[in-house]
Coordinates of N, CA and C in Angstrom, one line a residue:
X24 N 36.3 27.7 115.6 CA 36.7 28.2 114.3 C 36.1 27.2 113.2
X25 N 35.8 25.8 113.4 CA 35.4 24.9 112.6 C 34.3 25.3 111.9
X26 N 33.5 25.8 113.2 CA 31.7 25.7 113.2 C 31.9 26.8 111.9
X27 N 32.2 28.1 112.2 CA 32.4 29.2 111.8 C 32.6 29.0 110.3
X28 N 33.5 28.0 109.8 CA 34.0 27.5 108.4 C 32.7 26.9 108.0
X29 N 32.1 26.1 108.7 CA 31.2 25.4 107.8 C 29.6 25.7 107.9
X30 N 29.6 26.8 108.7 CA 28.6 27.6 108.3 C 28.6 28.8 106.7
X31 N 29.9 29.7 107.1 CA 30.5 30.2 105.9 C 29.9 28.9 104.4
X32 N 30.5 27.8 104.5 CA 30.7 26.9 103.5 C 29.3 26.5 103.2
X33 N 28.1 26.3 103.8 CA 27.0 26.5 104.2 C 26.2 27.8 103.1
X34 N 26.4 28.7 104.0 CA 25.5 30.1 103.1 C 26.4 30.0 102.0
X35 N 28.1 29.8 101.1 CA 27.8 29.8 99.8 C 27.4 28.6 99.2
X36 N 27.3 27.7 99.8 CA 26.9 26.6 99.3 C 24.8 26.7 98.9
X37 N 24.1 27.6 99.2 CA 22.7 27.6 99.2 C 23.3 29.0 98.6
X38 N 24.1 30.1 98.7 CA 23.9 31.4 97.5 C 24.1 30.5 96.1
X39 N 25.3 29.7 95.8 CA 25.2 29.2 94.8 C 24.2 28.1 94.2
X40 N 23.6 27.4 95.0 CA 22.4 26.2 94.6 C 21.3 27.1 93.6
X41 N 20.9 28.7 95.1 CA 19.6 29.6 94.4 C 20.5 29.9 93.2
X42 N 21.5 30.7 92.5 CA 22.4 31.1 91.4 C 21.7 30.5 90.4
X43 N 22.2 28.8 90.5 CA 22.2 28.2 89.9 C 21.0 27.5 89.6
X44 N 20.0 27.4 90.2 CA 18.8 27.6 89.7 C 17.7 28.5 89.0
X45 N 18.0 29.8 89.8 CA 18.4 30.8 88.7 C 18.5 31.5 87.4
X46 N 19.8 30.5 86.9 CA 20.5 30.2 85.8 C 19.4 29.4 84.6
X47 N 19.6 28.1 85.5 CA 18.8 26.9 84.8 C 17.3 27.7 84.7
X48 N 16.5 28.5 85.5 CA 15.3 28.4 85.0 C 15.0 29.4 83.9
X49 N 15.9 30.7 84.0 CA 16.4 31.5 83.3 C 16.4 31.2 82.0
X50 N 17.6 29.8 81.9 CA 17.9 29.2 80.5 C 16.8 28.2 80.0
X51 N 16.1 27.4 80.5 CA 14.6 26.6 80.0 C 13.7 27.6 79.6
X52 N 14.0 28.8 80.1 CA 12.7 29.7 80.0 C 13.2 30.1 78.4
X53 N 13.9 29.7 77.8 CA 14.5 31.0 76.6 C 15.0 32.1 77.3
X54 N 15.2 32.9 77.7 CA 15.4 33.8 78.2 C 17.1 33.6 78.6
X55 N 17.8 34.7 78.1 CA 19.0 34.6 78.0 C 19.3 34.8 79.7
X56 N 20.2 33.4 80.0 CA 20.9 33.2 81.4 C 21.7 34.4 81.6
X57 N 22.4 34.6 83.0 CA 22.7 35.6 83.6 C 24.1 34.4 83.5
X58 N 25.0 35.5 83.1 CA 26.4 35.3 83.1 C 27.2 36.0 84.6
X59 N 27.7 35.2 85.4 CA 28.2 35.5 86.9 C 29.7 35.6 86.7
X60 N 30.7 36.9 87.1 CA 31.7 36.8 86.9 C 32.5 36.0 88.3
X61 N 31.7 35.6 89.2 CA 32.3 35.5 90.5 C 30.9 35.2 91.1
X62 N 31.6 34.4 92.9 CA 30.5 33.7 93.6 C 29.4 35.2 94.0
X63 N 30.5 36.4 94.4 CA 30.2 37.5 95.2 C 28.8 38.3 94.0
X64 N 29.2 38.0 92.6 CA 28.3 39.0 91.8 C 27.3 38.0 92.0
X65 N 27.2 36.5 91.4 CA 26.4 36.3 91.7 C 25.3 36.4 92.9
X66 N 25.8 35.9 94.4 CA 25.2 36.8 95.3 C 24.5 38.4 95.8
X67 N 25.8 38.8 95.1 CA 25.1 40.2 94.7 C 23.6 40.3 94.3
X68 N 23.6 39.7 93.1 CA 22.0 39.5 92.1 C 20.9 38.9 93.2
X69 N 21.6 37.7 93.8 CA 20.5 37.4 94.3 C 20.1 38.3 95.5
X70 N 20.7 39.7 96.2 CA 20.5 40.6 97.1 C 19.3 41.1 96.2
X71 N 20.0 41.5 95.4 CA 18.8 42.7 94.3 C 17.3 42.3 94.5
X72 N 17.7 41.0 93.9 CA 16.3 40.7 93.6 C 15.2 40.1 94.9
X73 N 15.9 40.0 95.4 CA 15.3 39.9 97.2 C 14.6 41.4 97.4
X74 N 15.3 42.2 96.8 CA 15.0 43.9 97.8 C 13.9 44.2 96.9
X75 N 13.7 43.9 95.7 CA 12.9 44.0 94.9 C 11.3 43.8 95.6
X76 N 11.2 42.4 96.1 CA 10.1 42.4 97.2 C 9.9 43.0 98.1
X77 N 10.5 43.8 98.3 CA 10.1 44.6 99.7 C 9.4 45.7 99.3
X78 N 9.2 45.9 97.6 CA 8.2 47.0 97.7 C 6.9 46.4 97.3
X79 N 5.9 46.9 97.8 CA 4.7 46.2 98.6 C 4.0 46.3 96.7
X80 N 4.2 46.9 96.1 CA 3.8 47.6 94.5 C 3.9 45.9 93.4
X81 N 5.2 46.0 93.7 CA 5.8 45.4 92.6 C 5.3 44.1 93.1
X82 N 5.6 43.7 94.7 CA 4.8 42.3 94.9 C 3.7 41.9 94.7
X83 N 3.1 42.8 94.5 CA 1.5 42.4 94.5 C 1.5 42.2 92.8
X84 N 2.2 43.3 92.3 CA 1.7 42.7 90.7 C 2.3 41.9 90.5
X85 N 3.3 40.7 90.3 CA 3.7 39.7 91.0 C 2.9 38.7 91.6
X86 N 2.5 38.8 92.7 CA 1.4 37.8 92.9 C -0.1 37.7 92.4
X87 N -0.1 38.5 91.8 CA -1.7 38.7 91.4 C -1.8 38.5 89.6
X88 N -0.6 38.3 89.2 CA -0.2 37.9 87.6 C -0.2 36.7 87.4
X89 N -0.9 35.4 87.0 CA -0.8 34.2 87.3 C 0.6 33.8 85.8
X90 N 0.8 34.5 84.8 CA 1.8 34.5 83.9 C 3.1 34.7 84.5
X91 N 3.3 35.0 85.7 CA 4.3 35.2 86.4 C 5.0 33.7 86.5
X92 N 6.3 33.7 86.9 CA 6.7 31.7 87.0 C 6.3 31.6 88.8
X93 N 6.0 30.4 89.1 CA 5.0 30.4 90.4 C 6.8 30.6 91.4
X94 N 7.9 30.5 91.0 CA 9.3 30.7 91.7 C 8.9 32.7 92.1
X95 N 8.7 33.1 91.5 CA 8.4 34.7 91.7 C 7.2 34.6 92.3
X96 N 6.0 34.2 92.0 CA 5.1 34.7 92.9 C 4.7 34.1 94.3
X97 N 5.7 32.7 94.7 CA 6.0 32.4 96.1 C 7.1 33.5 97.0
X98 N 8.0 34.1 96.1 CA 8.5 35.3 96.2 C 7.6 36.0 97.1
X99 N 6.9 36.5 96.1 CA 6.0 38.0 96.4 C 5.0 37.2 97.5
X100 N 4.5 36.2 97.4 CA 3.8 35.8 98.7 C 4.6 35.7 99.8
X101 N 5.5 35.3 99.9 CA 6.4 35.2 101.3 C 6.9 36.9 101.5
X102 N 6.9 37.6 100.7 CA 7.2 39.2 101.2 C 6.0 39.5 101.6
X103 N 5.1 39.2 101.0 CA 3.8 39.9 101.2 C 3.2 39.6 102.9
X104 N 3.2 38.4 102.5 CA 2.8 37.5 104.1 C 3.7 38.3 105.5
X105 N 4.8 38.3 105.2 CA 5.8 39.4 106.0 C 5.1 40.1 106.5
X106 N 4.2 41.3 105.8 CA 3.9 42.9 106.0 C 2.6 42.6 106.2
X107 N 1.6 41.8 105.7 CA 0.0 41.5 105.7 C -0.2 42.2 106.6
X108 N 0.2 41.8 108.0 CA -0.7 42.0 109.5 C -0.7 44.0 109.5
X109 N 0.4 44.6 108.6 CA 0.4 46.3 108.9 C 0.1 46.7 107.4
X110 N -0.5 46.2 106.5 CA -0.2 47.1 105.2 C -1.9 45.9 104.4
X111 N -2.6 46.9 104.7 CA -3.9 46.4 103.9 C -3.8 45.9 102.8
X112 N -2.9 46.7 101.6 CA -3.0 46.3 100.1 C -2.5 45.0 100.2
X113 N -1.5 44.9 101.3 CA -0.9 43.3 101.1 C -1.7 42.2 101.7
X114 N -2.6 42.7 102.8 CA -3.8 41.7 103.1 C -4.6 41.5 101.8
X115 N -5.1 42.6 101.0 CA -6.1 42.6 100.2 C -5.5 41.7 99.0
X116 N -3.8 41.7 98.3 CA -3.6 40.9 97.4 C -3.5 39.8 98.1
X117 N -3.2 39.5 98.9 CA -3.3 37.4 99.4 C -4.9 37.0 99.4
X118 N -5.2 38.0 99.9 CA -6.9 37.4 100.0 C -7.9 37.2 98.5
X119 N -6.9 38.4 97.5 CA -7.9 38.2 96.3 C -6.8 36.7 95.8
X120 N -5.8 36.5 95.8 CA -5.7 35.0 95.3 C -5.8 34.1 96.0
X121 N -6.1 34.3 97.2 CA -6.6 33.4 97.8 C -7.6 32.9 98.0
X122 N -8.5 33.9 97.2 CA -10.1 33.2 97.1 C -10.3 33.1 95.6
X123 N -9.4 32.9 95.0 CA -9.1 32.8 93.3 C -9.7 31.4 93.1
X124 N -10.7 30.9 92.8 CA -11.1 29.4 92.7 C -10.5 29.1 91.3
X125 N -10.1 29.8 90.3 CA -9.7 30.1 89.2 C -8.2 29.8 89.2
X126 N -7.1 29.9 90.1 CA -6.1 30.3 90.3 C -5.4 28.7 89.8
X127 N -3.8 28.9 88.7 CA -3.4 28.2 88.2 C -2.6 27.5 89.1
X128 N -2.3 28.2 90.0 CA -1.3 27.4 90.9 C -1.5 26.9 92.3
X129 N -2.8 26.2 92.6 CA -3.3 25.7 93.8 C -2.8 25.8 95.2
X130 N -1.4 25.4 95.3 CA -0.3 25.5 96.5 C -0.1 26.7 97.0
X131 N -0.4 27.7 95.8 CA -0.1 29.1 96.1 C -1.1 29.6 97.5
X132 N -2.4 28.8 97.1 CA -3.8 29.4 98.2 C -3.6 28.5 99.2
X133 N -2.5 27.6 99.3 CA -2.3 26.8 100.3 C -1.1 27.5 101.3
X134 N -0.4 28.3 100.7 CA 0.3 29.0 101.2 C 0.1 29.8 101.7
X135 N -0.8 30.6 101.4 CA -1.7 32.1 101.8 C -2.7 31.5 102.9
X136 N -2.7 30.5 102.7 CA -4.2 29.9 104.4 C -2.9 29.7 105.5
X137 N -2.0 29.2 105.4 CA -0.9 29.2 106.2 C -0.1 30.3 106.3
X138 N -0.2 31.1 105.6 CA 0.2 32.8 106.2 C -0.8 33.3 107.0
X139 N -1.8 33.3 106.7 CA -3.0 33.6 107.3 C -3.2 32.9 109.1
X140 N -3.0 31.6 109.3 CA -2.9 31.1 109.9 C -1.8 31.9 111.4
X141 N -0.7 31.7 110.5 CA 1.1 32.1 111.4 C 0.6 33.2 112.1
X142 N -0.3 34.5 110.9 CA -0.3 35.8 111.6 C -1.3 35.7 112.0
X143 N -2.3 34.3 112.4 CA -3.8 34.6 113.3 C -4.8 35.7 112.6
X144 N -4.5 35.8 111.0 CA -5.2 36.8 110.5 C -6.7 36.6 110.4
X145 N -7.3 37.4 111.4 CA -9.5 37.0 111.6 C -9.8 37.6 110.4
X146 N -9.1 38.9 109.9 CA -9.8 39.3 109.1 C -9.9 38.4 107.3
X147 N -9.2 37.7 107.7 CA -9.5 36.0 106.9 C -10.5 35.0 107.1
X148 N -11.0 35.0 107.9 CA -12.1 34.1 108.6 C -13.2 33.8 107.6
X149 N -13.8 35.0 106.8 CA -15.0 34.6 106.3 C -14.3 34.0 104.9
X150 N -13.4 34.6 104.5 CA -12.7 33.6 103.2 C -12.5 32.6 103.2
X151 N -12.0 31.9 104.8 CA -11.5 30.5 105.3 C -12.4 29.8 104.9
X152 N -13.6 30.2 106.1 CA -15.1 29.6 106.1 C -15.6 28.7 104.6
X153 N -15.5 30.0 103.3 CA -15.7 29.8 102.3 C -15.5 29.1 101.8
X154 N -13.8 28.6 101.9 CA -13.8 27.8 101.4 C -13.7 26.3 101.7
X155 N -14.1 26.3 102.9 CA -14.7 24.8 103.3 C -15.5 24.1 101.8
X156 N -16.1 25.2 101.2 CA -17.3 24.4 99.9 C -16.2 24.0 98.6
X157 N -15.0 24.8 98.7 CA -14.3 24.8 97.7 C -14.2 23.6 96.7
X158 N -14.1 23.5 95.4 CA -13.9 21.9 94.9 C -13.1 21.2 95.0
X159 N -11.7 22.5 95.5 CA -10.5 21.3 95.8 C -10.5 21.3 97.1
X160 N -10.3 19.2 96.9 CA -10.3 18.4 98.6 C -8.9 19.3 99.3
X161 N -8.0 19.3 98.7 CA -6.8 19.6 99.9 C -7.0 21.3 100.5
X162 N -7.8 22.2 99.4 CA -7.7 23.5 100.1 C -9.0 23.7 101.0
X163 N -9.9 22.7 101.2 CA -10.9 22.5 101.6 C -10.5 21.7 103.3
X164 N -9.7 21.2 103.2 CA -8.6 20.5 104.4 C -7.8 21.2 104.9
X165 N -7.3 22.3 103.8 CA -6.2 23.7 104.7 C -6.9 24.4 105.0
X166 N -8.1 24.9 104.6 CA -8.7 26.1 105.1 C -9.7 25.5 106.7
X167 N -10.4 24.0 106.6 CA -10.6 23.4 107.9 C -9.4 23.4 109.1
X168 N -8.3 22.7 108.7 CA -6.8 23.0 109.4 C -6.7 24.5 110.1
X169 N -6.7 25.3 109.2 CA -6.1 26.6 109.9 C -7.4 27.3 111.0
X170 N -8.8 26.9 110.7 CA -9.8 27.5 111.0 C -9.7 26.7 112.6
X171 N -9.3 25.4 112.8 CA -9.0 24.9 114.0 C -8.2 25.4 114.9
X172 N -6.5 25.3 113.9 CA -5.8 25.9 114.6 C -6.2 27.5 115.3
X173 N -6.9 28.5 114.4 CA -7.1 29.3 115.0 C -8.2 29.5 116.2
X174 N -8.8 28.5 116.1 CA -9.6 28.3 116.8 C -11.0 28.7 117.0
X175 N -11.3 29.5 116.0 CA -12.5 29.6 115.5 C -14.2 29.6 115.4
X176 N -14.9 30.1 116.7 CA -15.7 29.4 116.9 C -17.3 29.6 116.1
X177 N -16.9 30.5 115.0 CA -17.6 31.0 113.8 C -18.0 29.8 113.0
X178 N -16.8 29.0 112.9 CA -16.5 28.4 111.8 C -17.2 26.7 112.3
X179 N -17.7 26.6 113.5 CA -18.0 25.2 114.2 C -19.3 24.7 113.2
X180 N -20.4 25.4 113.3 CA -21.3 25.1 112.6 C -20.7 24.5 110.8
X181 N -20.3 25.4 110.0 CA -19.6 25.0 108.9 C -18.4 23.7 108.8
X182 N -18.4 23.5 109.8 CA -16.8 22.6 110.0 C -17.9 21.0 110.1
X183 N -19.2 21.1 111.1 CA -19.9 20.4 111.5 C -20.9 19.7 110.1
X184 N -20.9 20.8 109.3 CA -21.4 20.4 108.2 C -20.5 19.5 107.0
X185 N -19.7 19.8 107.5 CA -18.3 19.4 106.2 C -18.3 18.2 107.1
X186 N -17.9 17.9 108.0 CA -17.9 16.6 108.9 C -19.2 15.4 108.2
X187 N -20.0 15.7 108.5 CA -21.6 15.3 107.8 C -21.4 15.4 106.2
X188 N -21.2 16.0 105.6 CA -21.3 15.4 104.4 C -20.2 16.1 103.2
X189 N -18.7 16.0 103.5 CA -17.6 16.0 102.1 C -17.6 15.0 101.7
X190 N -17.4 14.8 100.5 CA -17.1 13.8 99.7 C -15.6 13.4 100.3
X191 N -15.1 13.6 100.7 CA -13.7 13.3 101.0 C -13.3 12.4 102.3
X192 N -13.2 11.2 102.7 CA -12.8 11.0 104.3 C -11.7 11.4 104.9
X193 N -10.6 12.0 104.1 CA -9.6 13.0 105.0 C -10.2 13.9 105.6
X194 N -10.9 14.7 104.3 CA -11.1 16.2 104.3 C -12.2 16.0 105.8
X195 N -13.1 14.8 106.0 CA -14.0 15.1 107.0 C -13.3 14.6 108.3
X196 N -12.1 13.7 108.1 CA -11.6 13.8 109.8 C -10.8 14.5 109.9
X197 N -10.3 15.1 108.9 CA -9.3 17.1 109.2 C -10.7 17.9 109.9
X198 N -11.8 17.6 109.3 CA -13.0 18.6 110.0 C -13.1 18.0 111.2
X199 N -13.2 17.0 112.2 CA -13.4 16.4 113.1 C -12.2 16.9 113.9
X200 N -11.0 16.9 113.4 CA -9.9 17.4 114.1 C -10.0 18.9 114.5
X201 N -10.1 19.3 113.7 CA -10.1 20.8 113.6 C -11.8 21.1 114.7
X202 N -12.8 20.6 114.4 CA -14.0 20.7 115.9 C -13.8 20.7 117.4
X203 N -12.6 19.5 117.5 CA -12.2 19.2 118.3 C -11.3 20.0 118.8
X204 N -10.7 20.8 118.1 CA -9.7 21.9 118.9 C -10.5 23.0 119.1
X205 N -10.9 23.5 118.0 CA -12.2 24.1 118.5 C -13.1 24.4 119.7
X206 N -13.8 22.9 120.2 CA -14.8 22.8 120.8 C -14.0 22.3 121.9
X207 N -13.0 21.1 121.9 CA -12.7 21.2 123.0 C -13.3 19.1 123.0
X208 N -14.5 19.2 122.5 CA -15.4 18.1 122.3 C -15.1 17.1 121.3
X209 N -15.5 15.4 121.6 CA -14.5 14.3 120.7 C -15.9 14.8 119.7
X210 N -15.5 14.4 118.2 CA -15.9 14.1 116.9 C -15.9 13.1 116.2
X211 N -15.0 11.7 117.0 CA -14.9 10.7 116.3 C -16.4 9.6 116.0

């Protein structure tokens, strides 16, 4: 019966933190706060707006709006990522911001190479590849990362070149790591 209490005390303790954050981003934003008459309405809201992501429509405009606050469009990427592997449009929106070299929120395409990853998505592969060249060192190290993990063996020649000559010495022994899972063969 303890456990039971403080699990209960648990989930309102994280319904009210998201609320309240919520609230706070709500109110920084100008945007008139949500007044909660109770823990239950508040949770309530936060149901709503959960279900809201599940239509595949709304998420994608959502993630593909960079004016959006990046709290909603890790939203719509984590719904999106959900459905990727059965619903094309939602492969097609992670992939167009994920090869967004333009994209205001960097972590976002760090997120989407690691959705990509979880669901072993190939039909990602040539985007990964790509962006081995990318300017930025860390998405240049996530997209080497996941291309290993998946194992990849498209990607050995490109990985072999990044090894030889990134500007980066992480970025080139994340390439060395990632060869090595790959190939099987040391890189050091």
């Amino acid at each position: 019966m303890k456990n039971k209490k403080i699990i209960i005390l648990t989930a309102f303790s994280v319904l009210l933190g998201a609320g309240l954050i919520i609230y706070y981003y709500l109110k920084s934003n100008t945007i008139t706060p949500i007044e909660f008459k109770d823990s239950a309405d508040m949770e309530s809201y936060i149901i709503k707006q959960k279900e809201k992501f599940k239509n595949v429509n709304y998420s994608i405009g959502i993630l593909e709006d960079q004016t959006q606050s990046k709290e909603m469009r890790y939203g719509a990427e984590s719904a999106l990522c959900e459905i990727e592997t059965q619903n094309t449009e939602a492969f097609n929106s992670l992939l167009t911001v994920f090869s967004n070299k333009e994209e205001k929120e960097p972590n976002l395409r760090y997120a989407i190479a690691v959705c990509f990853r979880d669901n072993k998505e190939l039909r990602a592969v040539d985007a990964l590849i790509y962006a081995l060249k990318d300017n930025d060192k860390m998405m240049r190290f996530k997209a080497a990362q996941v291309l290993g993990e998946l194992k990849i063996q498209k990607a050995v020649a490109p990985l072999e070149n990044m090894l030889k000559n990134d500007s980066d010495k992480t970025v080139r022994t994340n390439a060395a790591r990632s060869l090595e899972m790959i190939t099987g063969n040391s890189y050091k």
